Each structure stands twice: as structure tokens, then as C-alpha cells.
XYZ file of C-alpha atoms in Angstrom:
696
model
C 42.484 83.534 63.541
C 46.114 82.656 64.042
C 46.163 80.487 60.932
C 44.591 83.264 58.845
C 47.195 85.758 60.083
C 49.967 83.331 59.255
C 48.596 82.823 55.707
C 48.319 86.575 55.161
C 51.907 87.139 56.241
C 53.014 84.285 54.001
C 51.234 85.788 50.979
C 52.901 89.149 51.640
C 56.310 87.517 51.880
C 55.748 85.533 48.669
C 54.959 88.670 46.720
C 58.066 90.379 48.084
C 60.212 87.373 47.202
C 58.932 87.316 43.630
C 59.819 90.993 43.285
C 63.359 90.378 44.501
C 63.764 87.443 42.093
C 62.745 89.636 39.198
C 65.269 92.323 40.145
C 68.035 89.774 40.727
C 68.518 90.714 44.367
C 67.760 87.433 46.010
C 70.019 86.758 48.971
C 69.162 83.115 49.627
C 71.024 80.322 47.903
C 74.688 79.429 48.113
C 76.708 81.846 50.221
C 79.269 83.522 47.918
C 82.912 83.903 48.831
C 85.099 81.521 50.879
C 82.109 79.599 52.258
C 80.732 78.785 48.816
C 79.943 75.083 48.654
C 80.345 74.683 52.446
C 76.990 76.065 53.695
C 74.350 75.464 51.025
C 70.804 76.872 50.813
C 71.397 79.375 53.600
C 70.211 82.900 54.314
C 72.178 85.680 55.989
C 71.248 88.104 58.740
C 73.614 91.011 59.455
C 73.705 92.527 62.937
C 75.951 94.814 64.999
C 75.850 92.925 68.304
C 77.385 89.453 68.083
C 74.711 87.825 70.253
C 71.775 89.457 68.456
C 71.732 86.848 65.697
C 71.413 83.996 68.209
C 68.507 85.778 69.912
C 66.712 86.029 66.549
C 67.390 82.338 65.888
C 65.825 81.469 69.269
C 62.704 83.445 68.281
C 62.585 81.550 64.995
C 62.868 78.219 66.845
C 60.062 79.201 69.232
C 57.739 80.172 66.376
C 58.618 76.953 64.564
C 57.901 74.632 67.517
C 54.942 76.539 68.998
C 52.354 77.086 66.236
C 49.938 79.053 68.454
C 52.623 81.295 69.971
C 51.500 84.280 67.857
C 47.982 84.067 69.328
C 48.359 82.598 72.815
C 51.822 83.955 73.621
C 53.244 83.051 77.009
C 50.411 80.656 77.846
C 51.790 78.222 75.274
C 55.243 78.396 76.828
C 53.821 77.991 80.328
C 52.136 74.695 79.517
C 55.282 73.288 77.902
C 58.401 75.159 78.930
C 61.185 75.458 76.330
C 64.751 74.475 77.211
C 67.885 76.057 75.720
C 71.082 74.012 76.210
C 74.395 75.830 76.656
C 77.849 74.396 77.172
C 79.701 75.083 80.399
C 82.535 76.460 78.237
C 80.267 79.014 76.516
C 81.182 82.690 76.753
C 80.034 84.319 79.999
C 76.694 86.111 80.044
C 75.268 84.447 76.936
C 72.428 82.648 78.724
C 71.397 85.722 80.683
C 71.338 87.784 77.486
C 69.064 85.267 75.741
C 66.613 85.175 78.640
C 66.438 88.969 78.773
C 65.841 89.249 75.018
C 63.252 86.467 74.836
C 61.471 87.191 78.109
C 62.136 83.705 79.423
C 62.882 82.750 83.038
C 66.318 81.445 83.940
C 65.073 77.859 84.583
C 64.641 77.626 80.792
C 68.447 77.481 80.527
C 70.273 74.166 80.953
C 74.025 74.164 81.528
C 75.678 71.096 79.991
C 78.953 70.123 81.713
C 82.126 69.307 79.827
C 84.007 66.016 79.734
C 85.654 65.019 82.989
C 87.082 61.554 82.261
C 87.853 61.239 78.549
C 88.673 63.714 75.795
C 89.111 67.425 76.155
C 87.919 69.008 79.392
C 86.480 71.896 77.365
C 84.204 69.833 75.087
C 80.538 69.249 75.777
C 79.718 65.881 77.358
C 77.393 64.332 74.740
C 76.316 61.397 76.903
C 75.352 63.663 79.769
C 73.518 65.964 77.316
C 71.388 63.069 76.108
C 70.518 62.209 79.698
C 69.442 65.815 80.338
C 67.262 65.826 77.229
C 65.489 62.632 78.286
C 64.894 64.003 81.796
C 63.410 67.227 80.401
C 61.059 65.308 78.106
C 59.842 63.183 81.032
C 59.113 66.366 83.002
C 56.946 67.745 80.205
C 59.456 70.269 78.845
C 60.342 70.921 75.213
C 64.035 70.747 74.194
C 64.239 73.765 71.906
C 67.807 74.763 70.943
C 71.408 73.700 71.499
C 74.346 76.144 71.268
C 77.574 74.325 70.308
C 81.092 75.729 70.084
C 83.459 75.461 67.154
C 86.259 76.982 69.161
C 85.395 77.848 72.762
C 85.850 81.391 73.968
C 88.611 80.383 76.374
C 90.844 77.748 74.754
C 89.430 77.320 71.228
C 88.294 73.690 71.551
C 85.577 72.329 69.221
C 82.645 70.202 70.346
C 81.883 66.877 68.689
C 79.650 68.277 65.959
C 78.841 64.956 64.323
C 77.387 63.362 67.433
C 75.619 66.567 68.439
C 73.949 66.809 65.023
C 72.690 63.236 65.286
C 71.332 63.897 68.757
C 69.557 67.076 67.631
C 67.944 65.309 64.655
C 66.759 62.527 66.934
C 64.948 64.856 69.356
C 64.072 67.693 66.942
C 66.408 70.289 68.486
C 67.705 73.346 66.621
C 71.528 73.279 66.437
C 73.366 76.611 66.450
C 77.181 76.835 66.179
C 79.525 79.715 66.963
C 83.256 80.066 67.585
C 86.546 81.266 66.206
C 87.369 77.984 64.453
C 84.627 78.626 61.903
C 87.097 80.914 60.136
C 89.087 77.860 59.032
C 86.201 76.881 56.734
C 87.707 79.313 54.253
C 90.880 77.211 54.015
C 91.474 74.175 51.879
C 92.286 71.924 54.841
C 89.591 71.760 57.519
C 89.291 69.319 60.397
C 86.365 66.927 60.422
C 84.861 68.419 63.582
C 84.766 71.938 62.123
C 83.587 70.685 58.742
C 80.651 68.978 60.453
C 79.499 72.417 61.631
C 78.310 73.141 58.082
C 75.461 70.657 58.667
C 74.025 72.722 61.511
C 70.817 74.765 61.326
C 72.536 78.122 61.922
C 75.929 79.650 62.694
C 77.298 83.050 63.667
C 80.438 84.466 61.991
C 82.463 87.486 63.127
C 84.608 88.481 60.127
C 85.558 91.854 61.628
C 88.124 90.566 64.190
C 89.233 87.736 61.892
C 90.188 90.037 59.046
C 91.065 93.147 61.047
C 88.093 95.112 59.708
C 86.649 97.688 62.116
C 82.953 98.633 62.171
C 81.749 95.690 60.089
C 78.704 93.686 61.197
C 78.554 90.078 62.253
C 76.711 87.527 60.107
C 74.296 84.792 61.164
C 73.673 82.112 58.547
C 70.526 79.994 58.902
C 68.463 77.456 56.985
C 64.684 77.841 56.998
C 62.051 77.519 54.300
C 59.226 79.555 55.849
C 59.686 83.276 55.036
C 56.721 84.234 57.215
C 58.377 82.901 60.345
C 61.710 84.530 59.526
C 59.885 87.825 59.118
C 58.118 87.425 62.462
C 61.387 86.434 64.148
C 63.082 89.580 62.802
C 65.587 87.866 60.554
C 64.237 89.664 57.486
C 63.040 93.235 57.151
C 61.548 95.545 54.554
C 63.353 98.644 55.836
C 66.133 99.950 53.574
C 68.280 100.878 56.593
C 68.360 97.243 57.711
C 69.402 96.103 54.260
C 72.290 98.590 54.222
C 73.939 96.938 57.236
C 75.805 94.592 54.940
C 77.304 97.419 52.878
C 80.502 97.968 54.995
C 81.220 94.246 55.052
C 80.537 93.861 51.320
C 82.871 96.754 50.446
C 85.617 95.354 52.693
C 85.362 91.879 51.208
C 85.442 93.314 47.707
C 88.597 95.255 48.606
C 90.375 92.214 50.069
C 89.204 89.747 47.488
C 89.002 86.003 47.946
C 92.781 85.582 47.991
C 93.233 88.338 50.599
C 90.642 86.799 52.908
C 92.179 83.342 52.692
C 95.695 84.734 53.132
C 94.882 86.543 56.391
C 93.204 83.520 57.931
C 95.993 81.246 56.744
C 98.659 83.585 58.182
C 96.969 83.523 61.611
C 96.818 79.719 61.623
C 100.495 79.502 60.635
C 101.456 81.758 63.552
C 99.623 79.439 65.944
C 101.335 76.363 64.541
C 104.718 78.088 64.759
C 104.236 78.897 68.428
C 103.025 75.380 69.213
C 106.042 73.759 67.594
C 108.414 76.110 69.430
C 106.806 75.651 72.850
C 107.052 71.859 72.566
C 110.818 72.224 72.869
C 110.647 74.411 75.991
C 110.742 72.737 79.385
C 108.215 73.546 82.123
C 105.640 74.835 79.601
C 102.356 72.941 79.290
C 100.252 73.422 76.140
C 96.527 72.754 76.166
C 96.276 71.257 72.662
C 93.081 69.835 71.202
C 93.927 69.387 67.508
C 97.167 70.753 66.098
C 95.680 71.155 62.612
C 92.357 72.817 63.419
C 92.525 75.174 66.385
C 94.129 78.567 65.716
C 94.300 79.216 69.474
C 97.322 78.329 71.630
C 96.896 78.191 75.416
C 99.904 77.467 77.636
C 101.062 77.862 81.209
C 104.186 77.443 83.322
C 104.415 74.356 85.537
C 107.162 72.578 87.431
C 106.913 69.177 89.048
C 108.208 69.450 92.590
C 107.988 66.886 95.403
C 104.435 67.091 96.735
C 103.323 69.548 94.064
C 99.774 70.184 92.908
C 98.228 67.072 91.313
C 96.325 69.307 88.912
C 99.623 70.254 87.324
C 100.642 66.649 86.779
C 97.217 65.446 85.724
C 97.371 62.546 88.238
C 95.178 62.583 91.360
C 97.019 62.325 94.636
C 94.581 61.308 97.397
C 97.131 61.627 100.202
C 97.713 65.297 99.516
C 95.834 67.727 101.775
C 93.321 70.067 100.105
C 95.009 73.082 101.708
C 98.360 72.098 100.177
C 96.711 71.590 96.797
C 95.131 75.022 96.927
C 98.373 76.631 98.073
C 100.354 75.092 95.206
C 97.605 76.042 92.769
C 97.627 79.676 93.915
C 101.425 79.825 93.755
C 101.513 78.664 90.137
C 98.607 80.935 89.248
C 100.462 83.967 90.575
C 103.607 83.015 88.663
C 101.679 82.513 85.425
C 99.914 85.828 85.889
C 103.295 87.522 86.332
C 104.668 85.724 83.272
C 101.716 86.809 81.157
C 102.053 90.459 82.157
C 105.788 90.399 81.464
C 105.291 88.871 78.010
C 102.581 91.396 77.147
C 104.991 94.236 77.918
C 107.986 92.697 76.151
C 106.122 91.565 73.010
C 103.059 93.818 72.626
C 102.475 92.675 69.016
C 101.658 89.162 70.211
C 98.250 90.147 71.590
C 98.443 87.754 74.561
C 95.604 87.391 77.041
C 95.836 86.182 80.649
C 92.789 84.173 81.713
C 91.745 82.016 84.649
C 90.351 78.581 83.808
C 88.338 76.510 86.240
C 90.460 73.351 86.033
C 93.907 74.406 84.817
C 94.109 77.750 86.625
C 95.709 80.887 85.192
C 96.843 80.394 81.575
C 98.147 82.539 78.724
C 96.251 82.562 75.434
C 97.634 83.374 71.993
C 94.831 83.871 69.450
C 96.297 85.474 66.306
C 93.043 85.029 64.396
C 91.502 87.685 66.652
C 94.517 90.006 66.987
C 97.120 89.417 64.241
C 95.312 91.406 61.547
C 95.013 94.440 63.829
C 98.400 94.287 65.582
C 100.342 93.136 62.527
C 101.808 90.058 64.192
C 104.615 88.407 62.223
C 106.684 85.266 62.539
C 109.543 87.260 64.082
C 107.214 88.313 66.911
C 106.489 84.664 67.669
C 110.221 83.893 67.812
C 110.763 86.850 70.145
C 107.914 85.613 72.327
C 109.513 82.176 72.671
C 112.885 83.753 73.510
C 111.275 85.885 76.241
C 109.591 82.810 77.703
C 112.909 80.964 77.872
C 114.575 83.940 79.567
C 111.894 84.085 82.276
C 111.859 80.376 83.092
C 114.953 80.422 85.396
C 113.384 83.196 87.455
C 110.111 81.284 87.794
C 111.813 78.000 88.695
C 114.108 79.570 91.276
C 111.278 81.519 92.905
C 109.022 78.477 93.108
C 111.766 76.408 94.750
C 112.576 79.056 97.365
C 108.985 79.688 98.466
C 108.664 76.724 100.815
C 112.107 77.317 102.339
C 111.210 80.958 102.936
C 108.002 79.970 104.699
C 109.825 77.534 106.988
C 112.525 80.062 107.890
C 109.977 82.786 108.654
C 107.904 80.414 110.784
C 110.982 79.467 112.820
C 112.126 83.091 113.261
C 110.957 84.940 116.368
C 108.880 88.038 115.768
C 108.086 87.306 112.114
C 104.801 86.132 110.631
C 104.475 84.546 107.195
C 101.518 85.896 105.205
C 99.908 83.711 102.520
C 99.085 86.022 99.626
C 97.857 84.041 96.577
C 98.212 87.040 94.274
C 101.894 87.760 94.989
C 104.310 86.090 92.545
C 107.500 86.683 94.546
C 109.301 84.621 97.169
C 106.810 85.517 99.854
C 105.286 88.060 102.205
C 106.426 88.652 105.785
C 105.171 90.854 108.605
C 107.043 91.868 111.755
C 105.036 91.574 114.972
C 106.112 94.288 117.387
C 105.500 94.297 121.142
C 102.231 96.271 120.986
C 100.832 94.442 117.959
C 97.222 93.308 118.306
C 97.165 90.019 116.404
C 93.375 89.708 116.460
C 92.767 93.138 114.924
C 92.625 93.703 111.168
C 92.742 97.497 111.308
C 95.616 99.749 110.298
C 98.532 99.722 112.759
C 100.412 103.077 112.757
C 103.329 101.774 114.829
C 103.727 98.699 112.625
C 103.519 100.808 109.493
C 106.321 103.030 110.794
C 108.531 100.025 111.573
C 107.896 98.440 108.165
C 108.620 101.740 106.395
C 112.009 101.926 108.105
C 112.634 98.249 107.375
C 111.855 98.763 103.678
C 114.306 101.666 103.548
C 117.062 99.597 105.168
C 116.506 96.630 102.850
C 116.593 98.777 99.734
C 119.873 100.337 100.890
C 121.551 96.914 100.773
C 121.559 97.004 96.931
C 120.725 93.341 96.506
C 119.174 91.696 93.455
C 115.875 91.235 95.282
C 113.069 93.774 95.127
C 111.197 94.794 98.270
C 107.822 96.493 98.484
C 105.535 97.479 101.306
C 101.770 97.116 101.171
C 98.731 96.029 103.158
C 98.400 92.434 104.222
C 96.102 90.123 102.279
C 92.585 90.316 103.853
C 93.669 93.023 106.346
C 95.054 96.555 106.535
C 98.314 95.790 108.353
C 101.574 96.617 106.606
C 103.818 93.860 105.263
C 107.049 93.469 103.314
C 106.662 91.866 99.887
C 109.781 90.123 98.531
C 109.981 89.870 94.746
C 111.266 87.291 92.284
C 114.656 85.612 92.653
C 116.842 85.141 89.612
C 119.677 83.316 91.396
C 120.313 81.107 94.397
C 119.431 83.160 97.474
C 120.504 82.501 101.048
C 117.038 82.459 102.616
C 118.323 82.067 106.179
C 120.456 85.198 105.877
C 117.561 87.079 104.303
C 115.118 86.161 107.071
C 117.670 86.870 109.802
C 118.461 90.270 108.313
C 114.767 91.158 108.206
C 114.181 90.054 111.785
C 117.273 91.783 113.232
C 116.736 95.006 111.305
C 113.080 95.241 112.307
C 113.967 94.558 115.943
C 116.625 97.285 115.934
C 114.190 99.776 114.400
C 111.639 98.940 117.078
C 114.209 99.311 119.885
C 115.474 102.620 118.513
C 111.982 104.012 118.207
C 111.154 102.847 121.717
C 114.397 104.384 123.044
C 113.538 107.661 121.365
C 110.066 107.645 122.888
C 111.480 106.890 126.354
C 114.101 109.624 125.948
C 111.418 112.119 124.994
C 109.424 111.270 128.085
C 112.504 111.500 130.320
C 113.474 114.878 128.890
C 109.976 116.227 129.417
C 109.925 115.125 133.043
C 113.446 116.482 133.554
C 112.455 119.919 132.265
C 109.480 120.030 134.617
C 111.659 119.004 137.574
C 114.308 121.590 136.637
C 111.711 124.343 136.592
C 110.523 123.376 140.052
C 114.063 123.271 141.461
C 115.028 126.597 139.903
C 111.933 128.205 141.388
C 112.834 126.864 144.850
C 116.411 128.109 144.450
C 115.152 131.578 143.562
C 112.966 131.661 146.674
C 115.907 130.613 148.850
C 118.070 133.357 147.313
C 115.472 135.966 148.215
C 115.387 134.764 151.816
C 119.185 134.867 152.097
C 119.572 138.379 150.641
C 116.710 139.909 152.622
C 113.943 142.300 151.687
C 116.068 145.507 151.698
C 118.238 144.319 148.859
C 115.158 144.006 146.666
C 114.340 147.749 146.905
C 115.763 149.501 143.805
C 117.757 152.354 145.451
C 118.372 150.909 148.891
C 119.404 147.571 147.471
C 122.064 149.197 145.255
C 123.598 151.145 148.148
C 123.539 148.087 150.411
C 125.112 145.883 147.774
C 127.829 148.548 147.283
C 128.743 148.578 150.951
C 128.242 144.826 151.553
C 128.255 142.791 148.322
C 126.713 139.318 148.383
C 129.003 136.405 147.625
C 126.449 134.241 145.838
C 127.458 131.181 143.879
C 126.035 130.566 140.422
C 123.627 127.686 140.659
C 122.138 125.851 137.697
C 120.947 122.465 136.585
C 122.202 120.095 133.947
C 120.306 117.088 132.618
C 122.118 113.771 132.216
C 120.489 111.873 129.318
C 122.270 108.633 130.201
C 121.181 108.539 133.839
C 117.928 110.411 133.252
C 118.479 112.729 136.268
C 119.174 116.402 137.073
C 122.583 117.446 138.398
C 123.891 120.707 139.808
C 126.237 122.938 137.752
C 128.185 124.033 140.838
C 130.908 121.486 140.053
C 131.262 122.943 136.572
C 131.658 126.549 137.736
C 133.984 125.732 140.667
C 136.389 123.359 138.927
C 135.866 124.729 135.438
C 135.323 121.132 134.257
C 132.115 119.705 132.856
C 131.048 116.398 134.370
C 131.159 113.453 132.002
C 128.636 111.326 133.849
C 128.227 107.647 133.218
C 129.300 106.265 129.865
C 126.296 104.623 128.203
C 126.681 100.982 127.268
C 126.904 100.157 123.605
C 123.724 98.933 122.017
C 124.198 95.310 121.055
C 123.680 94.690 117.377
C 122.434 91.328 116.206
C 123.193 91.864 112.544
C 125.170 88.951 111.230
C 128.319 90.043 109.468
C 129.049 87.616 106.677
C 132.314 87.611 104.821
C 131.658 88.071 101.114
C 133.902 87.830 98.145
C 134.699 91.015 96.230
C 131.686 92.000 94.142
C 129.323 89.565 95.867
C 125.910 91.083 96.626
C 123.898 90.503 99.820
C 121.780 87.373 100.296
C 123.905 85.293 97.923
C 125.071 81.828 98.913
C 128.858 81.594 99.248
C 130.307 79.132 96.742
C 133.260 76.974 97.770
C 134.715 75.776 94.544
C 136.646 76.776 91.517
C 134.325 79.694 90.832
C 135.071 81.383 94.151
C 138.848 80.906 93.932
C 141.576 82.087 91.635
C 142.424 79.831 88.733
C 146.202 80.053 89.368
C 146.113 79.735 93.144
C 146.318 76.320 94.794
C 145.522 77.566 98.313
C 142.039 78.557 99.375
C 141.125 81.991 100.631
C 140.622 80.810 104.196
C 144.073 79.173 104.339
C 145.649 82.409 103.087
C 143.951 84.326 105.895
C 145.260 81.837 108.486
C 148.784 82.087 107.055
C 148.609 85.866 107.214
C 147.590 85.710 110.905
C 150.595 83.485 111.724
C 152.998 85.740 109.828
C 151.736 88.973 111.381
C 151.866 87.544 114.890
C 149.150 85.766 116.798
C 148.479 84.591 120.327
C 151.102 81.851 120.142
C 153.838 84.375 119.362
C 152.827 86.490 122.367
C 153.052 83.450 124.621
C 156.506 82.606 123.334
C 157.782 86.123 123.879
C 156.426 86.190 127.416
C 157.809 82.824 128.518
C 161.259 83.116 126.887
C 164.177 83.859 129.301
C 166.193 87.080 129.149
C 169.080 86.620 126.698
C 172.736 87.356 127.419
C 173.776 90.931 126.673
C 176.387 89.794 124.211
C 174.444 86.950 122.662
C 172.470 87.587 119.515
C 168.748 87.579 120.012
C 166.245 85.520 118.082
C 164.940 88.649 116.445
C 168.402 89.616 115.243
C 168.904 86.114 113.869
C 165.625 86.205 112.007
C 166.397 89.671 110.627
C 169.878 88.525 109.524
C 168.433 85.441 107.872
C 165.757 87.503 106.227
C 168.384 89.942 104.914
C 170.503 87.088 103.587
C 167.520 85.441 101.948
C 166.419 88.796 100.616
C 169.868 89.380 99.177
C 169.838 85.984 97.534
C 166.179 86.065 96.274
C 164.996 89.648 96.074
C 162.580 88.920 93.266
C 160.980 85.760 94.716
C 159.690 87.413 97.922
C 158.099 90.430 96.276
C 155.045 88.507 94.931
C 154.504 86.919 98.336
C 154.586 90.308 100.056
C 152.177 91.738 97.527
C 149.867 88.758 97.967
C 149.889 89.170 101.748
C 149.165 92.879 101.423
C 146.225 92.167 99.134
C 144.899 89.562 101.578
C 145.395 92.050 104.446
């Protein structure tokens, strides 16, 4: 019955094909346009969703390998399970989409790893693929289809198409190719790996992003001689609406013309080559290059070789390095590259950069003009501006990376500070102040700590330094921390850490003093009320009951007035006690009490040059001194102290004997000599006096 149904469908398709040949509307044959002569004897299927064409190709492969699938259905697949091979570098979600569309379980998917020892780390490992195919055949499975990449979704690398095609022909596997590098088939110069993709069984093209054409369908080209199976798989249709899908793409290609299509693809490839050549001259930038002539995708990242740095960055394994140190260095560089990518996207929006996280290299920045240049209008000047922005950001990245370890050591050695490892923060580091009531084991929000850190952030921002400070929750907890941003110059980390520790400690002490003062005042008010009530009762006992009667008390007070002293209470904030006001009313003088001791301040006062901002290292050299002066600033200060009078002069004046009344004193002699010298050289001393005044 299945064979009869297949023959009937074939007869129907043959009649339809003869009708199309008579009307001159046959689609099969050589693909017109830029791919003419590259993909011969192919048919086209137009679809809106990019992955839909691959799903139809998988249906066609199933119908081709399982002859009784139309009749028996899933029972045929159950006896001999099909296997679809996908590269580990394939776009995410592709395998799950195919299983959902085909109704296959996930064990039908086989993930092929990429090269680990030789070649690109984003190319499919052909030797390991052959081993997987042999294992599946021994287990009674059927290798059905292989999805290869001519330009991976992440870095644009191309698999070894020649070897993959030989392997697929050997085991009867359908080879499907997709990727951004297929656009280079329209150019006159094509790499051998991409050119080998024209020998595959099917390929998917996305001309919309390549040419900057919105709302145009994708195209899947395939080679198959059985029209009945293509009809069953859904690659061909008799509905007029399905045939009209190609109309927007056809109109767009007619508008651009062959020269316009080739020019746009060529312009995108030239932009990639221009960026690659420019980045080769920039230090601390690593480019993930597969083939400089084929891939229109440029992927790069910032790296800097430091002592004990991440071996992943150098490409050389270091067995003596701890895994925790490797991960810490990896996260530090990832955060810096993420910050660099966001900065470049804001500074050069026409570049169309993308920040992505790769499994081996970490966070990288991708430049794919073939997917963005036609829409954003990227030009060669934008590439030059991008390179200039990268060079301007490199000193900031290098300086920040060098200061991170020093900042961690200083914070660890400082009392009351805790260094927080935040892999997502690109700045110098994150620090948290541990106050006296801080519960270190708790991860909940700490109101007292949040108040201290808010005051600390305000104090740090008032210093007007080049560093940026932010407050936010700690990584993996809700406690507040201080985030220190990027450093563009040499920063004195010890002064920075000491300032943070001292300022936070002072804020904590002031808040604690305020709380204690509030409690003392409250208790003092309660005690004053009690004492005033007792004093009122004593006054009533002294005056007697008769004086409290309204009329009698007035007459009695007129004949015998009461000499009562005014009694009150005053609260001494320094001593925290109540005192009587009798001394104030008797002597008409308010008591001063005990003078409070001055609060010691631990803030280090550092002498800075004029115009020098906080947290900058003091330079002792020609830059910190005047070009015309031959004496350093410190020596000038010492000379000024000797001239204005120091401890030695006081000792001399004290120990010198009393001079004779008629003898001239040493002071008179010095004044006379000074007047004589001033009369002889009035102009020579004026610059020295002005210099001393400026130093004063």
C-alpha cells in the first residue's frame, strides 16, 4: 500500500512538473544570480524562520532513508533510531528546535566536540566525529544528517568541508551547511573551505541581514531528484501563497542588481580586513583569526601578560597555578572586556559590536559587518574611530588590572575591612566595612552597615578624586559594599585603603556617640522630672497648707513673704549628669562644666603639590619640581624654618648671657648688617623674600 501511495504521488508531481516546464516557470536548475555556477542542479525553498528550512531537510532525509516511514511511522524509527550530528559551536537551541519539529527524542541528537589540540578550537573534530559514527552503527542506530558550519555563530570559523563531505559519502549521511561565510560565494575570491560547501546536499542562506533587506525570507538550497519526497517533506507546495514568499526577495535582488549585491558583500569583507590589520598593531589585543581571507567576522579581546596570570590568556598550560587563581584571573579579564565592549558600543554605535562569552577564551568582542554594516551604514572611518577608541581605553585597562592585586592585599591587611570578590565588577575592587555589630555569617540586609556605607560614599565623593565610587549590594548577599571604579593613572592604594578604613571608623564612632547621647538625654529628662516633682513637694511642706488657700494665702504672703530660692536643673552633656541651677542664679554665672576631650582623628594628612588630586602617588623628580630651581621643595621648607626661627634659636636666646647696657646686641648687629646689605643689594633680596613668602 505504501508503494502504491508513493507511485500515485509521483505521478501527480510529474504532471505538475510538465505543466511548469511548458509555462517556463521551472525553478530547478542552476541558481541564478551570484551563486550561478557555484551550486548546480539545486532547488530552492523560501521560508520566514531561518531554522525552518533545516527542519524540512531533516524530514526529507528521514523519508529518503526510511522507505516505510509513510506507512509504519514511528515504529520504523524505533527499530533503528536516527542520529543527527551537530557541532558544539552550533547556534544555541538548534537541536531542541529540530527535535520539537520532527517529534524525535533528545537522544537522537549527537553533539560533536571541537578541536582541542590542533587547528581552530571552534572547528568540528573530524576524527572524533568518525569515531561517533562507528559507535552509533555498532549500536544499531542510523547516522542520518550532519549540520556543518561555514562560519560559526560565535566567531565565524568554517569547518573542514572537504573531509566532512568525504566522511558523509562514506557512511551515506546527508550534509547540510549554514553560516555567514556562505555570503562570500558571491565574490570572485573564495577560500577552499567555503568553496567546498557547494558540494554539500543542502545549505541555508540568509540574504536579508547580509544585504540589509528587511522582511525578506531565507532560502534553503537542496539537491534531490525525487519530487514526491520533496512534496511529502514540505519543500514544495501547490498553494499560491507559498509560491509568493519569494516575491519580496526577488524584487529586492532585482533592485540591487548583481553588482549591488556583490558590492555590499565586498564592502563588509573589506571592513573586517581593515579592522584586522589595524588591531595587529595594537598591543594587549588578541585576535581570534581563522583565515584572514575568508572570514568576514573579527573577534578580539583585551589581555595582558602579568606574572602568574591566567594560562588561558597565554595559551600555555601552567600546572603549578591553582585553579582558584586561574578562575580569578579569568573573571577579572572577562569583566574588563565586558566593560571595554560596552564603552566601544556607546562611543562607536555604527560599528555594530557584540559582547559574547565563549567557553574557552572568555568574554570577547565581535565585529561582524556582514550582518550589521548594510543596516547601520558602517564605513571605513567608523573602523578607524573604533581602533582609536580601543587605544585610548588600553591605559585604563592596564592600570586597573595591575592595581587589583595590590588593592586586595592592602584591604586584607587593613583592620575592619573585607575584600569582596565580584567577578562582574571591572573596577579596582570591592570593599566592605565590618562594624562592631556586623553578623558575618548572615547574608541579609544590614541597616546599620548600609547607613555607614552611605555616609562613607558621601565622604569619598566629596574628595573630588579621579576615582569613581558606587554603593551596592555585595555579590551573593544583600550587604552593602563600596565599589571602586577604573583607574586611569597611578593610584596610591595604601592611602586609598587607609582613607576608607579611617573614614568608615569615624562614621561608626560618630553614629554610636549620637546614639549614646540620645540615650543619656532621655534618661536625664526622666531624672529631671522626678527631681522637680520632689522639689515641688518639699516647697509645699515648707510653705504650709494655709498659703495654698487662694484668699488666705495672699494675705499671709503679704504680711510674711516667703524667701524662696529659684531652683532648677541643668543637664551636662559632657558628664551626662544633672546639676542644680542655684549656682547660676546666685552668682549670675553659668557653669562651664568639664571640657570634653577632642576626638582623635586618624585621617592621614598628606602633603600634596598644588593641583594634585587625592590618592595620587607623589613624584620626586623633575616633574614635581620647578625647571629653574636647583633646590627641592623639602629643602626650601627646612630653610624657611631656620630663617623664621626654630627650636635652636630659642635655646640660644635662653642660654645667652645678659649683654652690657652700652654694648650693641646681636640683634642690633644683625639688623645693621641687614640694612647695609639691603642698601648695597636692594634688588637681589626681593626675589628671595618673595620666594620665602610663597613657600610660607
